[in-house]
mmCIF file of C-alpha atoms and ligand atoms in Angstrom:
data_model
loop_
_atom_site.group_PDB
_atom_site.id
_atom_site.type_symbol
_atom_site.label_atom_id
_atom_site.label_comp_id
_atom_site.label_asym_id
_atom_site.label_seq_id
_atom_site.Cartn_x
_atom_site.Cartn_y
_atom_site.Cartn_z
ATOM 1 C CA MET A 274 7.314 82.869 12.204
ATOM 2 C CA ARG A 275 8.379 80.456 14.959
ATOM 3 C CA LEU A 276 6.172 77.388 15.360
ATOM 4 C CA ASP A 277 5.430 78.052 19.051
ATOM 5 C CA LYS A 278 4.366 81.643 18.292
ATOM 6 C CA PHE A 279 2.196 80.365 15.435
ATOM 7 C CA LEU A 280 0.481 77.890 17.813
ATOM 8 C CA CYS A 281 -0.165 80.651 20.356
ATOM 9 C CA ASP A 282 -1.860 82.788 17.692
ATOM 10 C CA ALA A 283 -3.756 80.015 15.892
ATOM 11 C CA LEU A 284 -4.993 78.231 19.027
ATOM 12 C CA GLY A 285 -5.106 81.130 21.482
ATOM 13 C CA VAL A 286 -2.858 79.283 23.930
ATOM 14 C CA THR A 287 0.047 80.527 26.040
ATOM 15 C CA ARG A 288 3.673 79.866 25.085
ATOM 16 C CA LYS A 289 3.823 77.293 27.916
ATOM 17 C CA GLU A 290 0.723 75.465 26.608
ATOM 18 C CA ALA A 291 2.124 75.530 23.067
ATOM 19 C CA THR A 292 5.355 73.954 24.314
ATOM 20 C CA LYS A 293 3.324 71.240 26.063
ATOM 21 C CA LEU A 294 1.438 70.422 22.835
ATOM 22 C CA LEU A 295 4.749 70.184 20.989
ATOM 23 C CA LYS A 296 6.366 67.975 23.628
ATOM 24 C CA SER A 297 3.392 65.623 23.667
ATOM 25 C CA CYS A 298 3.810 65.079 19.894
ATOM 26 C CA GLU A 299 0.421 66.606 19.055
ATOM 27 C CA ILE A 300 1.695 68.913 16.315
ATOM 28 C CA GLU A 301 2.627 67.868 12.806
ATOM 29 C CA VAL A 302 4.322 70.035 10.227
ATOM 30 C CA ASP A 303 4.015 68.785 6.649
ATOM 31 C CA GLY A 304 3.059 65.314 7.833
ATOM 32 C CA SER A 305 5.787 64.791 10.472
ATOM 33 C CA VAL A 306 5.603 65.290 14.221
ATOM 34 C CA GLU A 307 7.475 68.462 15.195
ATOM 35 C CA LYS A 308 8.565 69.049 18.794
ATOM 36 C CA LYS A 309 10.703 72.163 18.517
ATOM 37 C CA GLY A 310 9.007 75.499 19.156
ATOM 38 C CA ALA A 311 11.882 77.354 17.507
ATOM 39 C CA THR A 312 11.184 75.728 14.128
ATOM 40 C CA LYS A 313 10.703 78.453 11.527
ATOM 41 C CA LEU A 314 7.570 78.212 9.411
ATOM 42 C CA SER A 315 7.200 79.489 5.883
ATOM 43 C CA ASP A 316 3.901 80.303 4.156
ATOM 44 C CA ASP A 317 3.645 76.855 2.530
ATOM 45 C CA ASN A 318 4.063 74.750 5.677
ATOM 46 C CA GLU A 319 0.978 72.799 6.699
ATOM 47 C CA VAL A 320 0.542 72.630 10.484
ATOM 48 C CA MET A 321 -1.884 70.002 11.809
ATOM 49 C CA TRP A 322 -3.347 69.437 15.288
ATOM 50 C CA GLN A 323 -5.992 66.832 16.073
ATOM 51 C CA ASN A 324 -6.444 66.097 12.361
ATOM 52 C CA ARG A 325 -7.190 69.678 11.420
ATOM 53 C CA GLU A 326 -5.078 72.239 9.676
ATOM 54 C CA LEU A 327 -4.302 75.272 11.787
ATOM 55 C CA VAL A 328 -4.461 78.666 10.158
ATOM 56 C CA LEU A 329 -4.079 82.189 11.430
ATOM 57 C CA SER A 330 -7.661 83.229 11.081
ATOM 58 C CA GLY A 331 -8.964 86.742 10.633
ATOM 59 C CA PRO A 332 -12.134 87.787 12.387
ATOM 60 C CA ARG A 333 -14.861 85.136 12.336
ATOM 61 C CA TYR A 334 -18.549 85.737 11.605
ATOM 62 C CA ILE A 335 -20.896 82.811 12.138
ATOM 63 C CA MET A 336 -24.644 82.184 11.875
ATOM 64 C CA LEU A 337 -25.874 79.462 14.203
ATOM 65 C CA TYR A 338 -29.306 77.855 14.227
ATOM 66 C CA LYS A 339 -29.819 77.653 17.984
ATOM 67 C CA PRO A 340 -32.040 74.761 19.052
ATOM 68 C CA GLN A 341 -34.141 74.770 22.220
ATOM 69 C CA GLY A 342 -32.402 74.097 25.512
ATOM 70 C CA PHE A 343 -29.144 75.979 24.831
ATOM 71 C CA VAL A 344 -28.171 79.305 26.362
ATOM 72 C CA CYS A 345 -26.110 82.082 24.798
ATOM 73 C CA THR A 346 -23.749 82.435 27.763
ATOM 74 C CA ARG A 347 -20.447 80.746 28.590
ATOM 75 C CA VAL A 348 -21.771 78.881 31.609
ATOM 76 C CA ASP A 349 -25.177 78.073 33.002
ATOM 77 C CA ASP A 350 -26.263 75.897 35.923
ATOM 78 C CA TYR A 351 -29.217 74.323 34.109
ATOM 79 C CA ASN A 352 -28.700 74.362 30.345
ATOM 80 C CA ASP A 353 -25.946 73.587 27.885
ATOM 81 C CA THR A 354 -24.161 76.548 26.400
ATOM 82 C CA ALA A 355 -24.569 77.094 22.657
ATOM 83 C CA PHE A 356 -20.750 77.280 22.456
ATOM 84 C CA LEU A 357 -20.864 73.465 22.609
ATOM 85 C CA LEU A 358 -22.415 73.547 19.130
ATOM 86 C CA LEU A 359 -19.377 75.307 17.646
ATOM 87 C CA ASP A 360 -16.442 73.223 16.524
ATOM 88 C CA GLU A 361 -13.986 76.110 16.429
ATOM 89 C CA VAL A 362 -10.386 76.371 17.584
ATOM 90 C CA ASN A 363 -9.671 79.255 19.909
ATOM 91 C CA ASP A 364 -13.363 79.691 20.704
ATOM 92 C CA LYS A 365 -12.743 81.713 23.838
ATOM 93 C CA ASP A 366 -12.476 84.838 21.659
ATOM 94 C CA LEU A 367 -15.994 84.315 20.299
ATOM 95 C CA HIS A 368 -19.111 85.939 21.703
ATOM 96 C CA PHE A 369 -22.788 86.135 20.779
ATOM 97 C CA ALA A 370 -24.004 89.286 19.041
ATOM 98 C CA GLY A 371 -27.282 89.280 20.964
ATOM 99 C CA ARG A 372 -28.787 86.436 22.951
ATOM 100 C CA LEU A 373 -31.833 84.214 22.755
ATOM 101 C CA ASP A 374 -33.584 82.619 25.724
ATOM 102 C CA ALA A 375 -32.981 78.913 26.297
ATOM 103 C CA ASP A 376 -36.423 78.021 24.930
ATOM 104 C CA THR A 377 -36.153 80.325 21.874
ATOM 105 C CA THR A 378 -34.863 78.835 18.619
ATOM 106 C CA GLY A 379 -33.334 80.375 15.516
ATOM 107 C CA LEU A 380 -30.699 82.789 14.347
ATOM 108 C CA VAL A 381 -27.818 83.795 16.573
ATOM 109 C CA LEU A 382 -24.692 85.516 15.310
ATOM 110 C CA VAL A 383 -21.314 84.653 16.786
ATOM 111 C CA THR A 384 -18.130 86.621 16.226
ATOM 112 C CA ASP A 385 -14.815 87.721 17.677
ATOM 113 C CA ASP A 386 -15.237 91.214 16.209
ATOM 114 C CA GLY A 387 -16.501 93.426 19.018
ATOM 115 C CA GLN A 388 -17.134 96.486 16.843
ATOM 116 C CA TRP A 389 -19.233 94.462 14.427
ATOM 117 C CA SER A 390 -21.364 92.944 17.193
ATOM 118 C CA HIS A 391 -21.742 96.365 18.797
ATOM 119 C CA ARG A 392 -23.489 97.550 15.602
ATOM 120 C CA ILE A 393 -26.031 94.779 16.131
ATOM 121 C CA THR A 394 -26.574 95.057 19.854
ATOM 122 C CA SER A 395 -26.202 98.772 20.558
ATOM 123 C CA PRO A 396 -29.638 100.422 21.070
ATOM 124 C CA LYS A 397 -28.313 103.437 19.146
ATOM 125 C CA HIS A 398 -28.284 101.538 15.855
ATOM 126 C CA LYS A 399 -31.833 100.121 16.188
ATOM 127 C CA CYS A 400 -31.016 96.888 14.346
ATOM 128 C CA ASP A 401 -34.190 95.045 13.199
ATOM 129 C CA LYS A 402 -34.903 91.540 14.438
ATOM 130 C CA THR A 403 -37.771 89.465 13.113
ATOM 131 C CA TYR A 404 -39.357 86.743 15.233
ATOM 132 C CA ARG A 405 -41.975 84.140 14.406
ATOM 133 C CA VAL A 406 -44.204 83.945 17.447
ATOM 134 C CA TRP A 407 -46.775 81.330 18.433
ATOM 135 C CA LEU A 408 -49.343 82.495 20.979
ATOM 136 C CA ALA A 409 -51.479 80.773 23.590
ATOM 137 C CA ASP A 410 -54.527 82.884 22.708
ATOM 138 C CA PRO A 411 -55.787 84.346 19.420
ATOM 139 C CA VAL A 412 -54.397 87.618 18.081
ATOM 140 C CA GLN A 413 -56.709 90.523 18.964
ATOM 141 C CA ASP A 414 -57.821 93.292 16.611
ATOM 142 C CA ASN A 415 -55.872 95.962 18.504
ATOM 143 C CA TYR A 416 -52.473 94.204 18.352
ATOM 144 C CA VAL A 417 -51.086 95.675 15.112
ATOM 145 C CA GLN A 418 -51.788 99.195 16.306
ATOM 146 C CA ALA A 419 -50.592 98.506 19.853
ATOM 147 C CA PHE A 420 -47.191 97.293 18.571
ATOM 148 C CA GLN A 421 -46.997 100.247 16.177
ATOM 149 C CA GLU A 422 -47.665 102.723 18.983
ATOM 150 C CA GLY A 423 -45.243 101.123 21.451
ATOM 151 C CA ILE A 424 -46.072 99.009 24.475
ATOM 152 C CA GLU A 425 -45.598 99.821 28.129
ATOM 153 C CA LEU A 426 -43.498 97.128 29.783
ATOM 154 C CA ARG A 427 -43.245 96.560 33.517
ATOM 155 C CA ASN A 428 -40.111 98.058 35.080
ATOM 156 C CA GLU A 429 -39.252 100.070 31.954
ATOM 157 C CA ARG A 430 -39.332 103.840 31.930
ATOM 158 C CA GLU A 431 -40.071 104.166 28.222
ATOM 159 C CA ASN A 432 -42.521 102.380 25.947
ATOM 160 C CA THR A 433 -41.086 100.010 23.358
ATOM 161 C CA LEU A 434 -40.180 101.506 19.977
ATOM 162 C CA PRO A 435 -42.781 101.100 17.201
ATOM 163 C CA ALA A 436 -42.741 97.489 16.002
ATOM 164 C CA GLU A 437 -44.349 95.803 12.997
ATOM 165 C CA LEU A 438 -46.717 92.898 13.452
ATOM 166 C CA GLU A 439 -47.768 90.692 10.554
ATOM 167 C CA VAL A 440 -50.555 88.272 11.374
ATOM 168 C CA ILE A 441 -49.976 84.832 9.837
ATOM 169 C CA ASP A 442 -52.953 83.104 11.410
ATOM 170 C CA GLU A 443 -55.033 83.198 14.578
ATOM 171 C CA GLN A 444 -52.178 82.293 16.898
ATOM 172 C CA GLU A 445 -49.071 82.898 14.763
ATOM 173 C CA VAL A 446 -47.437 86.231 13.909
ATOM 174 C CA LEU A 447 -44.218 87.711 12.567
ATOM 175 C CA LEU A 448 -42.948 90.524 14.755
ATOM 176 C CA THR A 449 -40.141 92.917 13.824
ATOM 177 C CA ILE A 450 -38.620 94.931 16.659
ATOM 178 C CA HIS A 451 -35.813 97.483 16.540
ATOM 179 C CA GLU A 452 -34.312 97.053 19.989
ATOM 180 C CA GLY A 453 -33.474 94.151 22.292
ATOM 181 C CA LYS A 454 -34.708 94.533 25.841
ATOM 182 C CA TYR A 455 -34.590 91.585 28.220
ATOM 183 C CA HIS A 456 -37.235 88.967 27.209
ATOM 184 C CA GLN A 457 -38.725 91.717 25.062
ATOM 185 C CA VAL A 458 -41.055 89.718 22.827
ATOM 186 C CA LYS A 459 -42.493 87.653 25.671
ATOM 187 C CA ARG A 460 -42.976 90.761 27.792
ATOM 188 C CA MET A 461 -44.693 92.665 24.947
ATOM 189 C CA PHE A 462 -47.279 89.937 24.486
ATOM 190 C CA ALA A 463 -47.661 89.516 28.249
ATOM 191 C CA ALA A 464 -48.450 93.253 28.450
ATOM 192 C CA LEU A 465 -51.314 92.612 26.011
ATOM 193 C CA GLY A 466 -52.606 89.715 28.128
ATOM 194 C CA ASN A 467 -51.329 86.937 25.866
ATOM 195 C CA LYS A 468 -48.567 84.353 26.290
ATOM 196 C CA VAL A 469 -45.773 83.340 23.925
ATOM 197 C CA VAL A 470 -45.691 79.561 23.602
ATOM 198 C CA GLY A 471 -43.102 79.366 20.806
ATOM 199 C CA LEU A 472 -40.460 81.856 19.654
ATOM 200 C CA HIS A 473 -38.082 81.610 16.713
ATOM 201 C CA ARG A 474 -35.749 84.332 15.385
ATOM 202 C CA GLU A 475 -35.636 84.441 11.592
ATOM 203 C CA ARG A 476 -33.681 87.602 10.847
ATOM 204 C CA ILE A 477 -31.206 90.103 12.281
ATOM 205 C CA GLY A 478 -30.831 93.218 10.104
ATOM 206 C CA ASP A 479 -30.396 91.887 6.542
ATOM 207 C CA ILE A 480 -29.101 88.502 7.724
ATOM 208 C CA VAL A 481 -31.711 85.770 7.376
ATOM 209 C CA LEU A 482 -31.414 82.337 8.972
ATOM 210 C CA ASP A 483 -30.227 79.971 6.223
ATOM 211 C CA GLN A 484 -32.986 77.461 5.410
ATOM 212 C CA ASP A 485 -30.346 74.804 4.702
ATOM 213 C CA LEU A 486 -29.205 74.813 8.332
ATOM 214 C CA GLU A 487 -30.700 72.260 10.713
ATOM 215 C CA PRO A 488 -31.086 73.125 14.421
ATOM 216 C CA GLY A 489 -27.611 73.003 15.985
ATOM 217 C CA GLU A 490 -25.775 73.633 12.695
ATOM 218 C CA TYR A 491 -23.824 76.731 11.720
ATOM 219 C CA ARG A 492 -22.038 78.300 8.796
ATOM 220 C CA TYR A 493 -19.743 81.266 8.174
ATOM 221 C CA LEU A 494 -21.366 84.457 6.931
ATOM 222 C CA THR A 495 -20.787 85.601 3.360
ATOM 223 C CA GLU A 496 -18.905 88.845 2.642
ATOM 224 C CA ASP A 497 -22.232 90.526 1.792
ATOM 225 C CA GLU A 498 -23.836 89.387 5.044
ATOM 226 C CA ILE A 499 -20.869 90.689 7.048
ATOM 227 C CA ALA A 500 -20.888 94.027 5.214
ATOM 228 C CA SER A 501 -24.665 94.453 5.587
ATOM 229 C CA VAL A 502 -24.227 95.218 9.275
ATOM 230 C CA TRP A 503 -22.281 98.414 8.480
ATOM 231 C CA LYS A 504 -24.999 99.820 6.185
HETATM 232 N N1 URA B 50 -37.516 88.172 23.141
HETATM 233 C C1 URA B 50 -37.754 87.220 24.077
HETATM 234 O O1 URA B 50 -38.666 87.338 24.873
HETATM 235 N N2 URA B 50 -36.948 86.144 24.096
HETATM 236 C C2 URA B 50 -35.944 85.929 23.193
HETATM 237 O O2 URA B 50 -35.255 84.912 23.252
HETATM 238 C C3 URA B 50 -35.721 86.926 22.243
HETATM 239 C C4 URA B 50 -36.534 88.042 22.226
#
């Protein structure tokens, strides 16, 4: 493969941008600066840019521990985007497989595989999500049944799907829902007259937030985690 074509694919840049990188001596092949786009690469050549080896990557699947104050969109007028937490080349191909609010922490999945993320976000597949929720007021006796029966939300035609509530203590619960309406968890508790004061996503389907990750850190998913989405 030609070096300029390789740069386009590995970095997601245009041929013109690749030529610019080459001309400005930013690309090294096997330890030496290479300026010619026509240079032919073999499988054992090592191509470096900004001190990192470039590879032609397959689809990427990432779990990110989103801290408070970051949004899961490309741009936002008030908050930083969680994309800033990812040190990935060619990150414009990546998207979030389901969002969290700026003040919600926890598991978000990031990928460039649209079919895979569709399995997670499409209402048809009813993917489970588990949230740890801290409430302003104590849990009431009717909550477990109310979540199980489905809750009427303002501006929604249908009640929420049955959801499972596990009470941890007076003002802390684990809630598993099988859909992802806008601000769903906050709106469900608001419908019961309570207020969510802390929200943290622990699980999406069979993928559990890795306890070794600190807020703001991420890792690639294992083969089993990736495959679990297709089950
Ligand atoms: N439900 C909410 O209300 N907010 C989130 O961030 C996720 C689920």
